[in-house]
Short mmCIF file of C-alpha atoms in Angstrom, two decimals:
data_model
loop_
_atom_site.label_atom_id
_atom_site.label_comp_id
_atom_site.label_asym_id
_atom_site.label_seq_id
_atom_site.Cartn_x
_atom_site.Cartn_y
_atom_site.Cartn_z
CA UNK A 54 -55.97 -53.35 -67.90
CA UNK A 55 -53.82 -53.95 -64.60
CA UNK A 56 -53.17 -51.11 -62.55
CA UNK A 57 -49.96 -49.83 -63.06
CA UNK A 58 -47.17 -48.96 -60.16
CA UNK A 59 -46.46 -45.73 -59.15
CA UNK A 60 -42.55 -45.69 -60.05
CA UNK A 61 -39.71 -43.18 -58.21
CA UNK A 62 -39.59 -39.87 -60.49
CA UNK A 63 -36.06 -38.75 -60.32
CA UNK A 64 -34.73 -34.99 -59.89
CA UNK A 65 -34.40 -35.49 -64.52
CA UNK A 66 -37.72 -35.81 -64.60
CA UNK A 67 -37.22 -39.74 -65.76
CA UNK A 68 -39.94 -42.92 -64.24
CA UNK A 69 -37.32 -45.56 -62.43
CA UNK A 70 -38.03 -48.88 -60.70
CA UNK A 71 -34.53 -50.71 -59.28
CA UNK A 72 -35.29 -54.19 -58.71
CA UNK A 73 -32.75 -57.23 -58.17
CA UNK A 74 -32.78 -59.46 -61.30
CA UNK A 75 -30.69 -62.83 -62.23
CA UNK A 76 -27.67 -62.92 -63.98
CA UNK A 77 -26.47 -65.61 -66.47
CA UNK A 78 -23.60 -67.01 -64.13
CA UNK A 79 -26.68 -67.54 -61.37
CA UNK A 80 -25.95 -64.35 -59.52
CA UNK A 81 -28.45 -61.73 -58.62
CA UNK A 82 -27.55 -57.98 -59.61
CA UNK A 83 -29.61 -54.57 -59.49
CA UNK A 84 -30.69 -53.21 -62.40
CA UNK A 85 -32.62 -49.99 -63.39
CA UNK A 86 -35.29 -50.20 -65.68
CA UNK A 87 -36.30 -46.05 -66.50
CA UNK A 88 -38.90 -44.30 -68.84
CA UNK A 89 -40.29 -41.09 -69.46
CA UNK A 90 -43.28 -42.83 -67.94
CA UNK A 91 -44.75 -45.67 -65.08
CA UNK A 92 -46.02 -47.29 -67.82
CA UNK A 93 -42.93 -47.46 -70.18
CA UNK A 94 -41.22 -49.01 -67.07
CA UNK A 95 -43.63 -50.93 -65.91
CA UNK A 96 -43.68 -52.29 -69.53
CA UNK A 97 -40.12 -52.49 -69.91
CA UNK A 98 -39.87 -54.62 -66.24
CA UNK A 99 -42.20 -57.11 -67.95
CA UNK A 100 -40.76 -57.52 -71.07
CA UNK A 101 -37.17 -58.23 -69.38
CA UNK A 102 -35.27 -61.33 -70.23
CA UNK A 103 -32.45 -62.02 -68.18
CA UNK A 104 -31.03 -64.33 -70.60
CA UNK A 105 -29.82 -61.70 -72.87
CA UNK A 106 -28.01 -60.54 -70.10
CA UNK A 107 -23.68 -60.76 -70.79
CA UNK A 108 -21.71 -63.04 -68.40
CA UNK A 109 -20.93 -60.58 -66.19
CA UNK A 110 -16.91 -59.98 -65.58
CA UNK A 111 -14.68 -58.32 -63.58
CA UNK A 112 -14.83 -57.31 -60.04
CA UNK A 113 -18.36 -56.77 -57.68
CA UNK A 114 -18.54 -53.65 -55.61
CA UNK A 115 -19.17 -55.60 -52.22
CA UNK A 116 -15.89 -57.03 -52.94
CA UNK A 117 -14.32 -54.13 -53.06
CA UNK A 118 -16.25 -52.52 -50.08
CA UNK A 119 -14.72 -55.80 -48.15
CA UNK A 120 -11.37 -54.89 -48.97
CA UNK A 121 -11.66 -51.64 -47.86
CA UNK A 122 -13.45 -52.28 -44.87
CA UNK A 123 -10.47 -54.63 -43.75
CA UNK A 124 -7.93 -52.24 -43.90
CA UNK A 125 -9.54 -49.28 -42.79
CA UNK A 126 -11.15 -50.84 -39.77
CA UNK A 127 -8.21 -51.12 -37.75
CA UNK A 128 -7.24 -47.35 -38.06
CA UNK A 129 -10.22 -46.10 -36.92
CA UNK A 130 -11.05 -45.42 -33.05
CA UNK A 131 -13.68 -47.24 -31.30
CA UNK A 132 -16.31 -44.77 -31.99
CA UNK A 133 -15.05 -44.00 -35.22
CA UNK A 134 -15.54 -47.36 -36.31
CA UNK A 135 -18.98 -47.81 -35.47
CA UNK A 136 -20.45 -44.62 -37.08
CA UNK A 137 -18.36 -45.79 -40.24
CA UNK A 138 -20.07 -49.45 -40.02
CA UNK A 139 -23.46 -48.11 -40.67
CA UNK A 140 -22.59 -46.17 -43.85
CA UNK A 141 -20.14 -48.70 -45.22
CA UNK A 142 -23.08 -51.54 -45.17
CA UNK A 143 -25.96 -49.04 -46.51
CA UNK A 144 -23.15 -48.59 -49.46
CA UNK A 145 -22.75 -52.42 -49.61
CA UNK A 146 -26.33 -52.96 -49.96
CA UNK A 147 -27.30 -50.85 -52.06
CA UNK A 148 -24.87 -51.47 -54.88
CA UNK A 149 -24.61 -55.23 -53.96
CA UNK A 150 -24.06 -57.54 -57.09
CA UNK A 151 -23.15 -54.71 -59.32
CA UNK A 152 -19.70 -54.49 -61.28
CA UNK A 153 -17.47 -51.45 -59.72
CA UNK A 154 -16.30 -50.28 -63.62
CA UNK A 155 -19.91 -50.12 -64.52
CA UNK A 156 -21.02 -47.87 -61.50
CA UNK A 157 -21.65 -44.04 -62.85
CA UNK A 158 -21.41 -40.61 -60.93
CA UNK A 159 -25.48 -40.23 -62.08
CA UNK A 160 -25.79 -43.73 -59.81
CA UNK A 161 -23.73 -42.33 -56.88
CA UNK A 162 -25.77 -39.10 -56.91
CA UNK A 163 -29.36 -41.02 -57.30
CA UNK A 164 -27.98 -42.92 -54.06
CA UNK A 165 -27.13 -40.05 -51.95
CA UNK A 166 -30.28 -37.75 -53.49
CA UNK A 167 -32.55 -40.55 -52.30
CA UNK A 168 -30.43 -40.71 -48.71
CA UNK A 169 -30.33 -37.73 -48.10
CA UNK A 170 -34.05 -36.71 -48.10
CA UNK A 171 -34.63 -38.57 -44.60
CA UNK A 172 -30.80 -37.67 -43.15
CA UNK A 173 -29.08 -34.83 -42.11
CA UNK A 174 -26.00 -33.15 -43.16
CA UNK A 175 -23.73 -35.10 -41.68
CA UNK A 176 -25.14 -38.36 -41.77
CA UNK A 177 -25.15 -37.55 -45.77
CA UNK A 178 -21.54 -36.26 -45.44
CA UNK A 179 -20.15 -39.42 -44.05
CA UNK A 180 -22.20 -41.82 -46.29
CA UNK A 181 -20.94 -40.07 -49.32
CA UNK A 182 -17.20 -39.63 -47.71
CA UNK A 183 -17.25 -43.80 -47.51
CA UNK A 184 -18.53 -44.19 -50.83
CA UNK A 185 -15.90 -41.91 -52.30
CA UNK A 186 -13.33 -44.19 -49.86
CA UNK A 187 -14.53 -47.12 -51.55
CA UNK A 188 -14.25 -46.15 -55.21
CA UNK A 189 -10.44 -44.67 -54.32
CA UNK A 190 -9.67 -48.29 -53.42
CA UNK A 191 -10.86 -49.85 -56.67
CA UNK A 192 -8.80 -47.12 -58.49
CA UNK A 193 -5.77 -47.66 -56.53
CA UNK A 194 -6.43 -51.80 -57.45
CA UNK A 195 -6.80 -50.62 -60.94
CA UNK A 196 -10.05 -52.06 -61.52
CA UNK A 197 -11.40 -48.14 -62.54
CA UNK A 198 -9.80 -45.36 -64.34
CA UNK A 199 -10.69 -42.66 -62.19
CA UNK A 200 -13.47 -42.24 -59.40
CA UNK A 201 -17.16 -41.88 -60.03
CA UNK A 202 -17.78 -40.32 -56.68
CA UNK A 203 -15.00 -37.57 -57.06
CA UNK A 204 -17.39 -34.89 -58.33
CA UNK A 205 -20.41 -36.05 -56.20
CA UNK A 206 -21.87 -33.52 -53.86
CA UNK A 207 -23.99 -33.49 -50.65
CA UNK A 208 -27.27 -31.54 -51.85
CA UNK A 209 -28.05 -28.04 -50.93
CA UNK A 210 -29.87 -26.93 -47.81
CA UNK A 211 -29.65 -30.25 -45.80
CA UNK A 212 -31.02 -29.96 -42.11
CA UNK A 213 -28.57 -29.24 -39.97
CA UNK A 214 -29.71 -30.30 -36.31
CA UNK A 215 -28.40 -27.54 -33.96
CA UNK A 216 -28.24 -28.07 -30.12
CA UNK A 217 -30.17 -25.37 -28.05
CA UNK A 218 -27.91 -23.10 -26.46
CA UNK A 219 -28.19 -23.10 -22.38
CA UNK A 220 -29.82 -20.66 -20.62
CA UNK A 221 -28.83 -17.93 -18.06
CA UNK A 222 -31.30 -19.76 -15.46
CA UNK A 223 -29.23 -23.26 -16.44
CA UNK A 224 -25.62 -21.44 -15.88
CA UNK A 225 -26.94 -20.48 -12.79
CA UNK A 226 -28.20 -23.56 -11.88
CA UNK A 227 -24.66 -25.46 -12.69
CA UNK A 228 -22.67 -22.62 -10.76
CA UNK A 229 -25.27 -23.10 -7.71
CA UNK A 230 -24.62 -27.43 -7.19
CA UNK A 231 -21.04 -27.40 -8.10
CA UNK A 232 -20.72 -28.98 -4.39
CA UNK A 233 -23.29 -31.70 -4.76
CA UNK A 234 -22.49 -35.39 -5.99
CA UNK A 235 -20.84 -35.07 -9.42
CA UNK A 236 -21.68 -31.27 -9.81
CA UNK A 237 -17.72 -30.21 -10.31
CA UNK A 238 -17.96 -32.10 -13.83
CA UNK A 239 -20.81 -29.82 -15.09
CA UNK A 240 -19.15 -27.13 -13.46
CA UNK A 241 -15.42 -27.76 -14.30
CA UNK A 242 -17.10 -28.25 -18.05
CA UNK A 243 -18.76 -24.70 -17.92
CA UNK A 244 -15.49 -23.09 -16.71
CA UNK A 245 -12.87 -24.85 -19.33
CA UNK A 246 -15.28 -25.35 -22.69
CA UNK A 247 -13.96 -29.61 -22.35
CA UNK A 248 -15.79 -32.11 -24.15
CA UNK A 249 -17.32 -34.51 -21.95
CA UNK A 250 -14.15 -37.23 -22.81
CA UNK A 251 -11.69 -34.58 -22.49
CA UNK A 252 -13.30 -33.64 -18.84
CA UNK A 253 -13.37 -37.28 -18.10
CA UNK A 254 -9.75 -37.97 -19.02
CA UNK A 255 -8.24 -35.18 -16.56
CA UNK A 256 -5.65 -35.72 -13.96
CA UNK A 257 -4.72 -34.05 -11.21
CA UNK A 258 -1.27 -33.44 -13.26
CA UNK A 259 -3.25 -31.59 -16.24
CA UNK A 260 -4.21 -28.62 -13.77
CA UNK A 261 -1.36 -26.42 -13.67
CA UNK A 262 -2.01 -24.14 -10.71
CA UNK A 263 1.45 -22.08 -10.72
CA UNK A 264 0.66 -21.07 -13.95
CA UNK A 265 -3.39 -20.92 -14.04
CA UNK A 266 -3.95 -23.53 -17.14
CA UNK A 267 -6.12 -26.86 -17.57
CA UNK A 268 -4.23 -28.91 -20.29
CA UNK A 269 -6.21 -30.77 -22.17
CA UNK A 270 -4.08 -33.67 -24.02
CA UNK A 271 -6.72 -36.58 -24.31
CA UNK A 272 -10.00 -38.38 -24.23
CA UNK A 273 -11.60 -40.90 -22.73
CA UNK A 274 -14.00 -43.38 -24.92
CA UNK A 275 -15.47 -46.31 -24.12
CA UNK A 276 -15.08 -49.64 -25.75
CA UNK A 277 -16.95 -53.05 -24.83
CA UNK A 278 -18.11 -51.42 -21.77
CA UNK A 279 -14.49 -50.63 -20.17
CA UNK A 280 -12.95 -46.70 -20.08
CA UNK A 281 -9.73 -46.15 -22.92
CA UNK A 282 -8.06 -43.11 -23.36
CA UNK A 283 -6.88 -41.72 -26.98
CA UNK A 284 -4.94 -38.64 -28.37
CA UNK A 285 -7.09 -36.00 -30.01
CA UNK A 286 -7.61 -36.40 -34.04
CA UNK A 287 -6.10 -33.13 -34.38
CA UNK A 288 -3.39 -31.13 -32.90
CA UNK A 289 -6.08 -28.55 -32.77
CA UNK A 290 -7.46 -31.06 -30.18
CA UNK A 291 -4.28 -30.37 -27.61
CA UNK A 292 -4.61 -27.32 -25.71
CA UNK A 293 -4.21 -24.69 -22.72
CA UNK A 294 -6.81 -23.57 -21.87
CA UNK A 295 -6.92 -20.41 -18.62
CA UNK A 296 -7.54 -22.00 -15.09
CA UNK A 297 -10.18 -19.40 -13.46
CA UNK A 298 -10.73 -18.29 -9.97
CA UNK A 299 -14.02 -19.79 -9.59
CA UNK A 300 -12.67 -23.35 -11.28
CA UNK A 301 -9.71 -22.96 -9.18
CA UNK A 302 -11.20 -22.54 -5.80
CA UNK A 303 -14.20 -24.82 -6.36
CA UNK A 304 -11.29 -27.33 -7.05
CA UNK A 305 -9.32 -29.97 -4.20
CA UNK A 306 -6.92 -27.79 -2.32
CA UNK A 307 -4.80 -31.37 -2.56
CA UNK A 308 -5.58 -32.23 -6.26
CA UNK A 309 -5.14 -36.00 -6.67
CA UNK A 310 -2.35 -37.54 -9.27
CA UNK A 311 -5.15 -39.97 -10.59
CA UNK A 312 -8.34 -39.25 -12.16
CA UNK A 313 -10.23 -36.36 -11.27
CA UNK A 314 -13.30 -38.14 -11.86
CA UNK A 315 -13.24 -41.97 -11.22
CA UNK A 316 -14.49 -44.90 -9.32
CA UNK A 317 -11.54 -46.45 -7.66
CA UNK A 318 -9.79 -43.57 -6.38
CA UNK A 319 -7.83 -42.09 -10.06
CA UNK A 320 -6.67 -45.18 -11.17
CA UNK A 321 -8.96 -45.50 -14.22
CA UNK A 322 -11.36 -43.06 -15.59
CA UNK A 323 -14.94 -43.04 -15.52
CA UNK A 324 -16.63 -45.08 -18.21
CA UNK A 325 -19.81 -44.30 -20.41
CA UNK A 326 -22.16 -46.31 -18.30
CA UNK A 327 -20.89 -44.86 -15.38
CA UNK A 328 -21.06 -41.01 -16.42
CA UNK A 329 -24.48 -41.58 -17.68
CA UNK A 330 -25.70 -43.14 -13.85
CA UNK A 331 -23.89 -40.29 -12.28
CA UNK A 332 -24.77 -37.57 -14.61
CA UNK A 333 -28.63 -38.78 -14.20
CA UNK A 334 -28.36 -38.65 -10.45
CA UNK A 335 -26.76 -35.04 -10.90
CA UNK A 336 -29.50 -34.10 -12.89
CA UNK A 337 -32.08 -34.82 -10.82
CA UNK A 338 -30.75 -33.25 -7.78
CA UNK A 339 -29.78 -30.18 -8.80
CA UNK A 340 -32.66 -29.52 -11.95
CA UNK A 341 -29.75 -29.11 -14.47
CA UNK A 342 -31.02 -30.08 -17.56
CA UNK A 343 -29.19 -29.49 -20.36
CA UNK A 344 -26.31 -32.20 -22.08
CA UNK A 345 -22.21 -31.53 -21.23
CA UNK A 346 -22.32 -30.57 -25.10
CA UNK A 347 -24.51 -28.10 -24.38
CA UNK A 348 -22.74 -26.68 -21.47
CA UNK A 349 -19.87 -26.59 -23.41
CA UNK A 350 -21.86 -24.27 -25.75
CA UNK A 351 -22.26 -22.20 -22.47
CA UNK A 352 -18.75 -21.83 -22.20
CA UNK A 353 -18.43 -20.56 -25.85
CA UNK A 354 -21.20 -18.40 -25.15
CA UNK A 355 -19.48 -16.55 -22.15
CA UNK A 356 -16.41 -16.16 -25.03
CA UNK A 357 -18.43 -14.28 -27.08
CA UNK A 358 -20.09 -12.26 -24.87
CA UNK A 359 -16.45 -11.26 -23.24
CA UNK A 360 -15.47 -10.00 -26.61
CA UNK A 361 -13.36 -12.88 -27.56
CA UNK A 362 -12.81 -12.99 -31.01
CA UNK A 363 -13.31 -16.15 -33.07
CA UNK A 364 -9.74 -17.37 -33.89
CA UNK A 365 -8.80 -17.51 -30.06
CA UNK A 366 -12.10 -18.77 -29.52
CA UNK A 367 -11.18 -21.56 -32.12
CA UNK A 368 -8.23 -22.70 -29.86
CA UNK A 369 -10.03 -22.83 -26.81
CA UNK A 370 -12.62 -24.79 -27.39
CA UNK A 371 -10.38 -26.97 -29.96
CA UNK A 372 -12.14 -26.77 -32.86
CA UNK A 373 -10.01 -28.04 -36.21
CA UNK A 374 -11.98 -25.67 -38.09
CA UNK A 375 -12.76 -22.33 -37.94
CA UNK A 376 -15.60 -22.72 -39.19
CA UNK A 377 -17.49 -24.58 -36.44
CA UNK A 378 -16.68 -21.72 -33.96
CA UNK A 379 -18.38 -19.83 -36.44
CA UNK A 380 -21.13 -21.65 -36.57
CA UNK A 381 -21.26 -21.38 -32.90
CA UNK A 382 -20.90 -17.71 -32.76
CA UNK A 383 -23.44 -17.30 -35.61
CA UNK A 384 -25.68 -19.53 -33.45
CA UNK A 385 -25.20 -16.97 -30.05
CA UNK A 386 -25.80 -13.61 -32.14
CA UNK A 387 -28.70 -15.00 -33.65
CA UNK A 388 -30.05 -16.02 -29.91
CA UNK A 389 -28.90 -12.70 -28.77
CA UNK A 390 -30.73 -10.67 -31.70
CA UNK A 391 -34.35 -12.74 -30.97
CA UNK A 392 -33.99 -12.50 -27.32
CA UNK A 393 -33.43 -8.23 -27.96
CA UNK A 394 -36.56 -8.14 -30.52
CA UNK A 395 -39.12 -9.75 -27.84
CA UNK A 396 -37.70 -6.90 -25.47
CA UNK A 397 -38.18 -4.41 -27.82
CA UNK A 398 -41.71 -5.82 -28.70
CA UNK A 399 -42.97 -5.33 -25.02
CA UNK A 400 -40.96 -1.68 -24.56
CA UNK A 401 -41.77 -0.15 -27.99
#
């Protein structure tokens, strides 16, 4: 007897092999063959005829992904765009050749279960989000009654990658070579809680000294290679945030009108490829180590340690939800709690 194939056991306990078979109009579509099990599949795979197989009509889901992928393109930033490209053609794929009014919620779900056991949360959150995107534009064309992906959810307890908070010796470190090449972005980034394209798209307009506030109104990105500036997604994204003494005097006396950090004197902002050369060279010359994310963390840290409670918190660093502050915050205590219990291990 030939040996037979170990087949995928789903979360219902059922055998299932997906394999690409031909249609009657010449096509090729994917079709599940399932069994309680390898052997009823394996049997059933074998005993397939694909000329029993109905003409197949109506309208293919890569068809409709196409659609939807020409219209929403456009609208979406640079950046935007190309995390979006990467889900939109794993959907494409996957259901590729299969009729959208024959695609079922228990498909969408085997999809994302099987995704989501190499991904984290929010890779799994945005390929699900442009599934659900997809299915809303064959129910707006009419070709389904209502969506299949509309009750679909991310599974529980999905890793969640968390970026290390940085330490007292790195704060120190920034606050130490704010005066070498490039050191008054880490530093201006530690004092105002920017993101790294909000720091990169300040003028010498957005620092308001009469009244001690940064404002923070935009962001640079970068797209084929050259620096563009864009509004935040949010008006949770536009903000005051306080100008401090140290920020203030580790600033220009004469602040320029331009740029505050660019290449040909403030008329253009830096780019991507040229943070990343003069970040490196920062890096090496002062022993900073940490990420501008993670100094921005640094900046939320110093909020909670000054008492500042989590809904002001929220506006300063921007946040559209309150949640991720939280998240934040939950992150610090936690830090805060393990860093107390090793103290109390050696004094106890």
């Amino acid at each position: 007897m030939p040996k037979i194939p170990k087949y995928y056991v789903r979360p219902d306990g059922l055998h299932e092999s997906i394999i690409m078979v031909p249609t009657a109009d010449g096509g090729k579509k994917r079709k599940a063959f399932r069994g309680k099990t390898d052997l009823e599949v394996w049997n059933k795979i074998k005993s397939y005829d694909s000329a029993k197989e109905p003409h197949p009509t109506g309208v293919r889901f890569e068809q409709v992904a196409e659609r939807w992928w020409e219209q929403a393109e456009p609208t979406l930033t640079y950046n935007t765009a190309r995390g979006y490209s990467a889900a939109y053609n794993r959907a494409k794929d996957h259901f590729c050749g299969e009729l959208v009014s024959e695609i079922t919620t228990h498909d969408i779900n085997d999809f994302i279960l099987d995704f989501a056991r190499t991904r984290a949360k929010k890779t799994v959150i945005t390929q699900l989000q442009i599934v659900r995107q997809i299915f809303d534009r064959a129910q707006t064309e009419g070709l389904i009654v209502y969506n299949p992906a509309s009750v679909c959810k991310i599974p529980k307890h999905l890793p969640q990658k968390q970026r290390e908070l940085p330490s007292k010796d790195e704060i120190s470190l920034i606050k130490q070579s704010k005066n070498l090449p490039f050191g008054l972005f880490a530093y201006l980034v530690y004092y105002t809680g920017c993101r790294r394209g909000e720091a990169l798209a300040l003028t010498g307009g957005d620092i308001d000294r009469k009244n001690n506030v940064v404002h923070i109104t935009k962001s640079m990105y970068t797209e084929n290679g050259h620096a563009r500036i864009k509004t935040p997604k949010t008006e949770k994204g536009k903000r005051k945030v306080p100008l401090l003494d140290a920020l203030s005097c580790a600033l220009p006396d004469r602040l320029p009108k331009g740029y505050l950090f660019s290449a040909d004197g403030g008329k253009t902002p830096l780019s991507t490829g040229q943070f990343e050369k003069r970040y490196k060279k920062y890096q090496i010359a002062s022993g900073v180590t940490v990420t501008p994310h993670q100094i921005r963390h640094g900046y939320a840290t110093a909020l909670f340690e000054a008492g500042i409670d989590p809904k002001t918190a929220q506006t300063l660093l921007g946040h559209a939800q309150l949640s991720t502050t939280m998240d934040i915050y939950t992150h610090v205590r936690d830090d805060v709690l393990q860093k107390a219990a090793e103290k109390m291990s050696v004094n106890f």
